[in-house]
mmCIF file of C-alpha atoms in Angstrom:
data_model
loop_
_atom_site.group_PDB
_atom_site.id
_atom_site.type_symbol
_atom_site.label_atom_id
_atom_site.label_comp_id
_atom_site.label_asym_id
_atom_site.label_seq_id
_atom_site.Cartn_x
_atom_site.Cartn_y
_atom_site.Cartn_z
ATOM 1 C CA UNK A 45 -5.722 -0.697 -38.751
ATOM 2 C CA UNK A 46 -5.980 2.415 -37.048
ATOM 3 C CA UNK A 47 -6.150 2.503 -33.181
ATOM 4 C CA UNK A 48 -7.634 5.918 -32.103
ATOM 5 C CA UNK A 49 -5.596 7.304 -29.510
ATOM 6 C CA UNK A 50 -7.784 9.067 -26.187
ATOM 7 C CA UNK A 51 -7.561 13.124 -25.953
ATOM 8 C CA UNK A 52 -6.385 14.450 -22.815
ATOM 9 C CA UNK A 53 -9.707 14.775 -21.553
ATOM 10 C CA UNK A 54 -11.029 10.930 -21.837
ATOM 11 C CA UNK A 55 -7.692 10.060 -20.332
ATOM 12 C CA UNK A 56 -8.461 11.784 -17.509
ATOM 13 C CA UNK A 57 -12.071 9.988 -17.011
ATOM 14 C CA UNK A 58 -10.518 6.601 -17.802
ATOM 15 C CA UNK A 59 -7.484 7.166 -15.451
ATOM 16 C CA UNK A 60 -10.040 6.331 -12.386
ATOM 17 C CA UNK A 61 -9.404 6.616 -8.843
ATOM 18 C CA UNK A 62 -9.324 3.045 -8.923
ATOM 19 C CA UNK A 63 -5.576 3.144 -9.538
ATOM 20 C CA UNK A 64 -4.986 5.093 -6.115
ATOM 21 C CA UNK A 65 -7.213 3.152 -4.241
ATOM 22 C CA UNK A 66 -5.717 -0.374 -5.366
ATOM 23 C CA UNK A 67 -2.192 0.999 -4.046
ATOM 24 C CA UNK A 68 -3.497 2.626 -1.048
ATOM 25 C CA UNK A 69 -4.955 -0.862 -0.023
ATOM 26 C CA UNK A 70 -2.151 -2.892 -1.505
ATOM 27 C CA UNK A 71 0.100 -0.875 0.859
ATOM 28 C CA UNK A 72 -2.062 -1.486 4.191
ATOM 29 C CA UNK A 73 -2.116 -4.812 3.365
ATOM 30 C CA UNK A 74 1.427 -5.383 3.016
ATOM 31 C CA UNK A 75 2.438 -3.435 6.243
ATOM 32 C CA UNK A 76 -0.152 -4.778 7.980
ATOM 33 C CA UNK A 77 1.283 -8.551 6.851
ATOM 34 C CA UNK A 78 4.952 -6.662 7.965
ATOM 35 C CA UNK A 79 3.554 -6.049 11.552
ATOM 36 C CA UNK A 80 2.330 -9.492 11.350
ATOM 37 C CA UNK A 81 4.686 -11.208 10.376
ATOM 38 C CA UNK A 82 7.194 -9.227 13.072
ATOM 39 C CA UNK A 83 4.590 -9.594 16.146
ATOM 40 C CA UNK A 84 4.763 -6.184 16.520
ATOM 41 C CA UNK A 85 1.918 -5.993 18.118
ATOM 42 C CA UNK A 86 -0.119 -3.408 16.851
ATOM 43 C CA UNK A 87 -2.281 -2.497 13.668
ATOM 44 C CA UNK A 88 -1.654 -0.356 10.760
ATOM 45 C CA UNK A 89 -4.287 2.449 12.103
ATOM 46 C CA UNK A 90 -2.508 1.876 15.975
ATOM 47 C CA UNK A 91 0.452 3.010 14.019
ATOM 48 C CA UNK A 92 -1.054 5.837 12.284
ATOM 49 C CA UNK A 93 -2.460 7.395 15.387
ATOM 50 C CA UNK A 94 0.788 6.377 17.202
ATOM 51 C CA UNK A 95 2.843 8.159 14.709
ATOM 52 C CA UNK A 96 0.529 11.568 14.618
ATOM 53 C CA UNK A 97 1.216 11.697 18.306
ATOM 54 C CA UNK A 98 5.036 11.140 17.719
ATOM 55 C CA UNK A 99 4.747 14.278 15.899
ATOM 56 C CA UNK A 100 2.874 16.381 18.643
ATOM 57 C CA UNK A 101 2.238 14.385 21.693
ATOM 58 C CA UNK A 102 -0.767 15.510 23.747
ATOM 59 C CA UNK A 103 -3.301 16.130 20.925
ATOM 60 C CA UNK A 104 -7.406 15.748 21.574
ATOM 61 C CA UNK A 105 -8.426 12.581 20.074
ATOM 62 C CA UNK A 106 -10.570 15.027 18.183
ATOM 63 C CA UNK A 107 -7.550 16.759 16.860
ATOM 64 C CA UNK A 108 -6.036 13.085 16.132
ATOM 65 C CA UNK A 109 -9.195 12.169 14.346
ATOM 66 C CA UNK A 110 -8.412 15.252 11.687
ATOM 67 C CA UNK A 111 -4.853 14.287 11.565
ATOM 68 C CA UNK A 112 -5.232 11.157 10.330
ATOM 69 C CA UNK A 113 -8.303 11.113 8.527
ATOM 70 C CA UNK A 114 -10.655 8.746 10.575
ATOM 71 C CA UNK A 115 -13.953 9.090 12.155
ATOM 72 C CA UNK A 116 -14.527 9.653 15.792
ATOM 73 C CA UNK A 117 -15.805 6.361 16.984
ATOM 74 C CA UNK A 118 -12.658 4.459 15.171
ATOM 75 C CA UNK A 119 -9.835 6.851 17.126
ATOM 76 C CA UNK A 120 -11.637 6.256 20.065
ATOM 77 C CA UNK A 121 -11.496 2.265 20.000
ATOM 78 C CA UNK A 122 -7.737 3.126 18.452
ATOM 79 C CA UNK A 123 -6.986 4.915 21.260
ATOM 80 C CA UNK A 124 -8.992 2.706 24.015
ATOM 81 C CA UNK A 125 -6.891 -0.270 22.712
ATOM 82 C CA UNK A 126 -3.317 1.623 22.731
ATOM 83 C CA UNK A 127 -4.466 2.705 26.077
ATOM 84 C CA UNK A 128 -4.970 -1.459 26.772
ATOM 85 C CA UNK A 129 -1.749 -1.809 25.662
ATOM 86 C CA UNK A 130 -0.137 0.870 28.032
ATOM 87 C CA UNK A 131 1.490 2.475 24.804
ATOM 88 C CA UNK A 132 -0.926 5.686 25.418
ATOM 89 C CA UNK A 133 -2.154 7.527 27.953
ATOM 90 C CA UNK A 134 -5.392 9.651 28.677
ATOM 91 C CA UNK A 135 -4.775 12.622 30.874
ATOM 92 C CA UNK A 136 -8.201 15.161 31.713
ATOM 93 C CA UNK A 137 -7.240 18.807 29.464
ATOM 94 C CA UNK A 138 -6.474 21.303 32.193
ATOM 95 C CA UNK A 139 -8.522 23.869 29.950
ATOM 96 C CA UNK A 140 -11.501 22.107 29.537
ATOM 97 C CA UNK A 141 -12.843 19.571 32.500
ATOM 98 C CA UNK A 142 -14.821 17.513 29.367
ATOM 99 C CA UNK A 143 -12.098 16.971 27.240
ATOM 100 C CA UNK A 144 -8.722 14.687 27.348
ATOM 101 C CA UNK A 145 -5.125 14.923 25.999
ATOM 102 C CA UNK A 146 -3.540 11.689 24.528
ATOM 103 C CA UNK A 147 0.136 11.030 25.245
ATOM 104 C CA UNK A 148 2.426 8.151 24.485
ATOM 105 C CA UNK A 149 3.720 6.358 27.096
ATOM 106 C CA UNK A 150 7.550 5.207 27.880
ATOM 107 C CA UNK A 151 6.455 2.359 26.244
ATOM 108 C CA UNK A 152 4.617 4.005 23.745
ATOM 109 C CA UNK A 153 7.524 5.605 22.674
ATOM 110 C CA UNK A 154 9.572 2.440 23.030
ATOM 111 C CA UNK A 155 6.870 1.059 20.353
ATOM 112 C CA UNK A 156 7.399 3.948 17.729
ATOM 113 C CA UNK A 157 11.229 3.369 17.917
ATOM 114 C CA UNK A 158 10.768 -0.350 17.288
ATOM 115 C CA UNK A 159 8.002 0.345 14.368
ATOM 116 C CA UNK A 160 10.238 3.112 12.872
ATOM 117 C CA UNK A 161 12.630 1.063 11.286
ATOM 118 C CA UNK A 162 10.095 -1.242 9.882
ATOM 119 C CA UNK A 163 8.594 1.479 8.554
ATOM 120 C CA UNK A 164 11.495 2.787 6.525
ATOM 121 C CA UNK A 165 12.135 -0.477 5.052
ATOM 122 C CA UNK A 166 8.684 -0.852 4.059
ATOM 123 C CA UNK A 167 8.412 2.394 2.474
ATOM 124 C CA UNK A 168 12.405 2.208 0.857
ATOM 125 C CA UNK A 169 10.836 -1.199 -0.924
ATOM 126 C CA UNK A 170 7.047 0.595 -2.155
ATOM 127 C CA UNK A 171 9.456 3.763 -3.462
ATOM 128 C CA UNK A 172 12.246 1.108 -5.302
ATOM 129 C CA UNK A 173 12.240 1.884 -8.961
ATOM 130 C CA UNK A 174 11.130 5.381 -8.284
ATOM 131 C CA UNK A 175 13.569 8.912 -8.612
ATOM 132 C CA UNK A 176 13.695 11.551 -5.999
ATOM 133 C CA UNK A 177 11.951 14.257 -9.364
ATOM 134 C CA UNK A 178 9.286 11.105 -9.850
ATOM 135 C CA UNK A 179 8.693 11.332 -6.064
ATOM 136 C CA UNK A 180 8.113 15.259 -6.167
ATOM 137 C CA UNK A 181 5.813 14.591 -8.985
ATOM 138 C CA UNK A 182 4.224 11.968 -7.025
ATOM 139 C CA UNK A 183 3.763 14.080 -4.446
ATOM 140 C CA UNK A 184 2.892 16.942 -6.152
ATOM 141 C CA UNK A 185 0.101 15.344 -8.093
ATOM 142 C CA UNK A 186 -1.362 13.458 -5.052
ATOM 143 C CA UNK A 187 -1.345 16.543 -2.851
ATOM 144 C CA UNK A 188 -2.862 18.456 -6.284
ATOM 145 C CA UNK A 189 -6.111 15.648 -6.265
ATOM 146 C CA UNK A 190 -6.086 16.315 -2.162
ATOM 147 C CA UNK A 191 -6.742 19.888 -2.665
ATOM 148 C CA UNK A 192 -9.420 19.560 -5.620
ATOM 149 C CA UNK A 193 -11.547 17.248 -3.301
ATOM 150 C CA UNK A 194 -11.254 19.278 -0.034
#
């Protein structure tokens, strides 16, 4: 019997996004159950927003909303909630009277350094199996599909 093999092209079409997707929600679920399951205290998209902010404290929540790829509305209940939690702070933009800058906290940053290591050893598991070239590839290709959608 003869089994016909898919050209390049059908593989492409057949290779959905569905693949990306599952592991993109298989790995929110399983930090989120991480966080959980450590009382940590926050959310996976707490982190996120916590984390953007590690990297350049005092952004715009409009700014923070671009970093990390979520609506308006959502970073501003993110950020209302962190703010609940004392882990950020508002503080009114001295350039613009209508706007406000985001900032961690003492405890905010207290948080990230408690997170961080959770982090690692989440992401150290996900990556098991996988060489630093398949990572570049990884990477490479992901970043590749980023930039054909944008």
């Amino acid at each position: 019997m003869i089994v016909n093999q898919p050209d390049s092209k059908s593989r492409k079409t057949e290779i959905s996004g569905f693949i990306i997707e599952r592991t993109a929600k298989r790995m929110k679920q399983s930090f989120k159950s991480i966080l959980k399951e450590k009382d940590a205290g926050i959310t996976v998209d707490q982190w996120v927003v916590l984390q953007e902010l590690k990297k350049e404290d005092g952004l715009s929540q409009f700014e923070i909303a671009i970093r990390t790829y979520k609506d308006a509305p959502t970073v501003t209940r993110i950020i209302d909630l962190l703010c609940k939690k004392q882990l950020l702070e508002r503080l009114p933009d001295p350039k613009d009277r209508r706007k406000f800058k985001i900032f961690l906290t003492k405890a905010g940053k207290a948080k990230i350094k408690e997170i961080l290591p959770l982090v690692e050893s989440f992401r150290k598991e996900a990556w098991n199996g996988l060489s630093d070239k398949e990572m570049n590839q990884l990477s490479t290709i992901l970043n590749t599909i980023f930039k054909n959608l944008t």
